[in-house]
């Protein structure tokens, strides 16, 4: 069965510092991995995805994520955090070998960037 | 172009009543998803439609929940005999499966009193 774990409910970081939001996954086949962001009073928006290829994926708003197959992780990173990055972040996985387009989302991590 | 539209944006109902939530996906998107987001929790998969294939209903929590989709357009999620634990935000998303990116609506906030 597919599963996603986001071990931190909340991450606090000072503006200008690097940030990391953690995600680990479990699928029986090849993983397709995604990050979505939910800003206050707005719908979820796609940030980036890993399908195949380079393990470092770059996405919107300066975010990037690193796929690590041996550690089954897909951590979201940004070199320099902005106050406007404060939001709820969700990691999601799809089993590319399952024959379906069913996604499993993590429980979310609230990022708070302090000025 | 227009995004995913959900209605109503808010619904307050009494325990035991039936409710119907509507989702208008982005035109041309063959895949449509329903999720439930309880307060302070993550997204819980409910059901997924893809083209003319049989829907994946594996996430529906009970037989009180059902959903339909007309072709590749509007979908309705129906909750019968609502219970207080059904209170949540119900999110709809649509996708072109070739792009593997979901576009979410703003959600319907359901409150069962």
Short mmCIF file of C-alpha atoms in Angstrom, two decimals:
data_model
loop_
_atom_site.label_atom_id
_atom_site.label_comp_id
_atom_site.label_asym_id
_atom_site.label_seq_id
_atom_site.Cartn_x
_atom_site.Cartn_y
_atom_site.Cartn_z
CA UNK A 1 0.00 0.00 0.00
CA UNK A 2 1.10 3.56 -0.66
CA UNK A 3 1.85 5.90 2.21
CA UNK A 4 3.47 9.26 2.84
CA UNK A 5 4.89 10.57 6.10
CA UNK A 6 5.58 14.17 6.97
CA UNK A 7 7.15 13.83 10.40
CA UNK A 8 6.97 17.50 11.38
CA UNK A 9 3.65 19.19 12.03
CA UNK A 10 5.35 22.58 12.01
CA UNK A 11 8.70 23.99 10.94
CA UNK A 12 9.88 27.41 12.06
CA UNK A 13 12.70 29.17 10.26
CA UNK A 14 14.08 32.69 10.27
CA UNK A 15 13.74 34.75 7.12
CA UNK A 16 16.81 34.42 4.96
CA UNK A 17 17.77 31.04 6.40
CA UNK A 18 17.54 27.81 4.42
CA UNK A 19 14.47 25.68 4.98
CA UNK A 20 13.76 21.97 4.72
CA UNK A 21 10.38 20.27 4.94
CA UNK A 22 10.69 16.51 5.23
CA UNK A 23 8.78 13.78 3.41
CA UNK A 24 9.25 10.03 3.26
CA UNK A 25 7.17 7.63 1.22
CA UNK A 26 6.36 3.98 0.70
CA UNK A 27 5.17 2.44 -2.57
CA UNK A 28 5.62 -0.98 -4.04
CA UNK A 29 6.44 0.28 -7.54
CA UNK A 30 8.19 3.35 -8.90
CA UNK A 31 7.25 6.53 -7.05
CA UNK A 32 6.06 9.71 -8.64
CA UNK A 33 6.40 12.42 -6.01
CA UNK A 34 4.81 15.83 -5.62
CA UNK A 35 4.77 18.88 -3.40
CA UNK A 36 1.73 21.13 -3.08
CA UNK A 37 1.32 24.32 -1.05
CA UNK A 38 -1.78 25.74 0.59
CA UNK A 39 -1.61 29.43 1.37
CA UNK A 40 -4.08 30.86 3.90
CA UNK A 41 -7.56 31.19 2.43
CA UNK A 42 -6.39 29.83 -0.93
CA UNK A 43 -6.60 26.48 -2.64
CA UNK A 44 -3.79 23.99 -2.98
CA UNK A 45 -1.24 24.79 -5.65
CA UNK A 46 1.27 22.55 -7.36
CA UNK A 47 4.93 23.30 -6.53
CA UNK A 48 6.99 20.59 -8.17
CA UNK A 49 7.15 16.92 -9.08
CA UNK A 50 9.63 14.12 -9.54
CA UNK A 51 8.92 11.61 -12.28
CA UNK A 52 12.29 10.37 -13.56
CA UNK A 53 15.69 11.83 -14.28
CA UNK A 54 17.67 14.19 -12.08
CA UNK A 55 17.20 13.60 -8.40
CA UNK A 56 17.14 17.35 -7.75
CA UNK A 57 13.92 18.89 -8.99
CA UNK A 58 13.35 22.63 -9.24
CA UNK A 59 9.90 24.14 -8.93
CA UNK A 60 7.97 27.33 -8.40
CA UNK A 61 8.94 30.20 -6.10
CA UNK A 62 12.56 29.04 -5.77
CA UNK A 63 11.71 25.71 -4.15
CA UNK A 64 13.50 22.49 -4.95
CA UNK A 65 13.28 18.91 -3.76
CA UNK A 66 15.71 16.05 -3.69
CA UNK A 67 14.64 12.50 -4.46
CA UNK A 68 16.61 9.92 -2.48
CA UNK A 69 15.66 6.39 -3.46
CA UNK A 70 17.73 4.62 -0.81
CA UNK A 71 16.18 6.70 1.97
CA UNK A 72 12.73 6.82 0.28
CA UNK A 73 12.66 10.55 0.87
CA UNK A 74 11.65 13.63 -1.08
CA UNK A 75 12.50 16.62 1.11
CA UNK A 76 11.47 20.11 0.05
CA UNK A 77 14.14 22.79 0.29
CA UNK A 78 14.73 26.47 -0.33
CA UNK A 79 18.07 28.23 0.11
CA UNK A 80 16.64 31.43 1.58
CA UNK A 81 13.21 31.55 3.19
CA UNK A 82 10.77 34.43 2.79
CA UNK A 83 8.00 35.43 5.17
CA UNK A 84 5.62 34.92 2.24
CA UNK A 85 6.60 31.23 2.14
CA UNK A 86 4.61 30.70 5.33
CA UNK A 87 1.94 28.16 4.40
CA UNK A 88 0.88 24.53 4.70
CA UNK A 89 2.92 22.12 2.58
CA UNK A 90 1.79 18.70 1.42
CA UNK A 91 3.83 15.87 -0.02
CA UNK A 92 2.08 13.32 -2.25
CA UNK A 93 3.00 10.06 -3.94
CA UNK A 94 1.61 8.00 -6.78
CA UNK A 95 2.69 4.46 -7.60
CA UNK A 96 3.61 4.70 -11.28
CA UNK A 97 3.37 0.93 -11.69
CA UNK A 98 -0.08 0.59 -10.14
CA UNK A 99 -2.01 1.38 -13.29
CA UNK A 100 -4.01 4.09 -11.54
CA UNK A 101 -3.65 7.82 -10.97
CA UNK A 102 -4.53 7.65 -7.29
CA UNK A 103 -2.45 9.98 -5.10
CA UNK A 104 -1.78 9.66 -1.41
CA UNK A 105 -1.09 12.89 0.47
CA UNK A 106 0.78 13.40 3.69
CA UNK A 107 -0.74 15.11 6.70
CA UNK A 108 0.94 18.41 5.88
CA UNK A 109 3.65 20.53 7.48
CA UNK A 110 3.00 24.09 8.50
CA UNK A 111 5.95 26.31 7.63
CA UNK A 112 6.33 29.51 9.60
CA UNK A 113 8.98 31.95 8.43
CA UNK A 114 9.81 34.52 11.07
CA UNK A 115 10.85 38.04 10.17
CA UNK B 1 -9.15 30.11 -18.32
CA UNK B 2 -11.46 29.13 -15.50
CA UNK B 3 -10.14 26.95 -12.74
CA UNK B 4 -11.89 24.21 -10.79
CA UNK B 5 -15.13 25.52 -9.37
CA UNK B 6 -16.87 24.09 -6.32
CA UNK B 7 -20.26 24.91 -4.91
CA UNK B 8 -21.47 25.75 -2.43
CA UNK B 9 -18.44 27.29 -0.75
CA UNK B 10 -20.05 26.76 2.64
CA UNK B 11 -22.80 24.39 3.71
CA UNK B 12 -24.35 24.13 7.14
CA UNK B 13 -26.72 21.23 7.67
CA UNK B 14 -28.40 19.33 10.44
CA UNK B 15 -27.38 15.87 11.45
CA UNK B 16 -29.29 13.28 9.44
CA UNK B 17 -29.86 15.45 6.37
CA UNK B 18 -28.46 14.66 2.94
CA UNK B 19 -26.07 17.06 1.20
CA UNK B 20 -24.84 17.36 -2.35
CA UNK B 21 -21.57 19.01 -3.26
CA UNK B 22 -20.72 20.03 -6.79
CA UNK B 23 -17.47 20.24 -8.72
CA UNK B 24 -16.90 21.77 -12.15
CA UNK B 25 -13.48 20.68 -13.39
CA UNK B 26 -11.26 22.48 -15.84
CA UNK B 27 -12.52 21.88 -19.36
CA UNK B 28 -10.72 18.98 -21.02
CA UNK B 29 -9.42 17.45 -17.81
CA UNK B 30 -10.22 13.76 -17.91
CA UNK B 31 -9.39 12.98 -14.29
CA UNK B 32 -11.35 14.24 -11.29
CA UNK B 33 -10.66 13.67 -7.60
CA UNK B 34 -12.49 14.23 -4.34
CA UNK B 35 -10.63 14.65 -1.05
CA UNK B 36 -11.68 15.38 2.50
CA UNK B 37 -9.65 17.68 4.74
CA UNK B 38 -10.62 17.63 8.38
CA UNK B 39 -9.56 20.55 10.54
CA UNK B 40 -5.82 20.44 11.13
CA UNK B 41 -5.39 17.25 9.14
CA UNK B 42 -4.13 16.22 5.75
CA UNK B 43 -5.96 15.34 2.57
CA UNK B 44 -7.89 12.11 2.68
CA UNK B 45 -8.53 10.51 -0.73
CA UNK B 46 -12.20 9.73 -1.34
CA UNK B 47 -12.79 8.86 -4.99
CA UNK B 48 -11.21 9.25 -8.41
CA UNK B 49 -12.77 9.35 -11.90
CA UNK B 50 -10.73 8.87 -15.06
CA UNK B 51 -12.47 9.16 -18.41
CA UNK B 52 -14.94 6.36 -18.99
CA UNK B 53 -13.22 3.94 -16.63
CA UNK B 54 -14.92 2.68 -13.50
CA UNK B 55 -14.22 5.10 -10.64
CA UNK B 56 -11.81 4.19 -7.86
CA UNK B 57 -14.06 4.38 -4.80
CA UNK B 58 -11.59 2.86 -2.38
CA UNK B 59 -11.42 5.97 -0.19
CA UNK B 60 -15.12 6.44 0.48
CA UNK B 61 -15.46 6.05 4.27
CA UNK B 62 -18.95 4.52 4.31
CA UNK B 63 -21.90 3.68 2.10
CA UNK B 64 -23.40 7.05 3.05
CA UNK B 65 -20.92 8.59 0.63
CA UNK B 66 -21.36 8.39 -3.14
CA UNK B 67 -20.21 10.35 -6.15
CA UNK B 68 -21.11 10.62 -9.78
CA UNK B 69 -19.56 12.24 -12.78
CA UNK B 70 -21.26 13.08 -16.04
CA UNK B 71 -18.85 12.23 -18.83
CA UNK B 72 -15.79 14.40 -18.40
CA UNK B 73 -17.61 17.30 -16.78
CA UNK B 74 -19.46 18.01 -13.57
CA UNK B 75 -19.21 15.75 -10.55
CA UNK B 76 -21.39 15.60 -7.46
CA UNK B 77 -20.45 14.15 -4.09
CA UNK B 78 -23.46 13.11 -2.04
CA UNK B 79 -23.41 12.44 1.67
CA UNK B 80 -26.55 10.82 3.03
CA UNK B 81 -27.71 11.02 6.65
CA UNK B 82 -24.87 13.37 7.57
CA UNK B 83 -23.06 12.90 10.87
CA UNK B 84 -21.03 15.41 12.87
CA UNK B 85 -17.82 13.62 11.93
CA UNK B 86 -18.54 14.47 8.29
CA UNK B 87 -17.74 18.11 9.08
CA UNK B 88 -14.72 18.99 6.96
CA UNK B 89 -13.59 20.80 3.85
CA UNK B 90 -14.29 18.75 0.75
CA UNK B 91 -11.83 19.43 -2.03
CA UNK B 92 -12.15 18.63 -5.69
CA UNK B 93 -9.25 18.50 -8.13
CA UNK B 94 -8.99 17.85 -11.83
CA UNK B 95 -6.07 16.79 -13.95
CA UNK B 96 -4.81 16.01 -17.40
CA UNK B 97 -3.26 12.66 -16.60
CA UNK B 98 -0.54 13.23 -19.17
CA UNK B 99 0.73 16.14 -17.03
CA UNK B 100 0.20 14.46 -13.65
CA UNK B 101 -0.60 17.77 -11.95
CA UNK B 102 -3.79 18.32 -10.00
CA UNK B 103 -5.62 21.63 -9.99
CA UNK B 104 -7.68 22.17 -6.87
CA UNK B 105 -10.87 24.04 -6.26
CA UNK B 106 -11.34 26.26 -3.22
CA UNK B 107 -13.36 23.57 -1.48
CA UNK B 108 -16.73 23.27 0.22
CA UNK B 109 -16.71 23.72 3.96
CA UNK B 110 -19.36 21.40 5.41
CA UNK B 111 -20.57 21.89 8.94
CA UNK B 112 -22.93 19.32 10.41
CA UNK B 113 -24.72 20.56 13.50
#
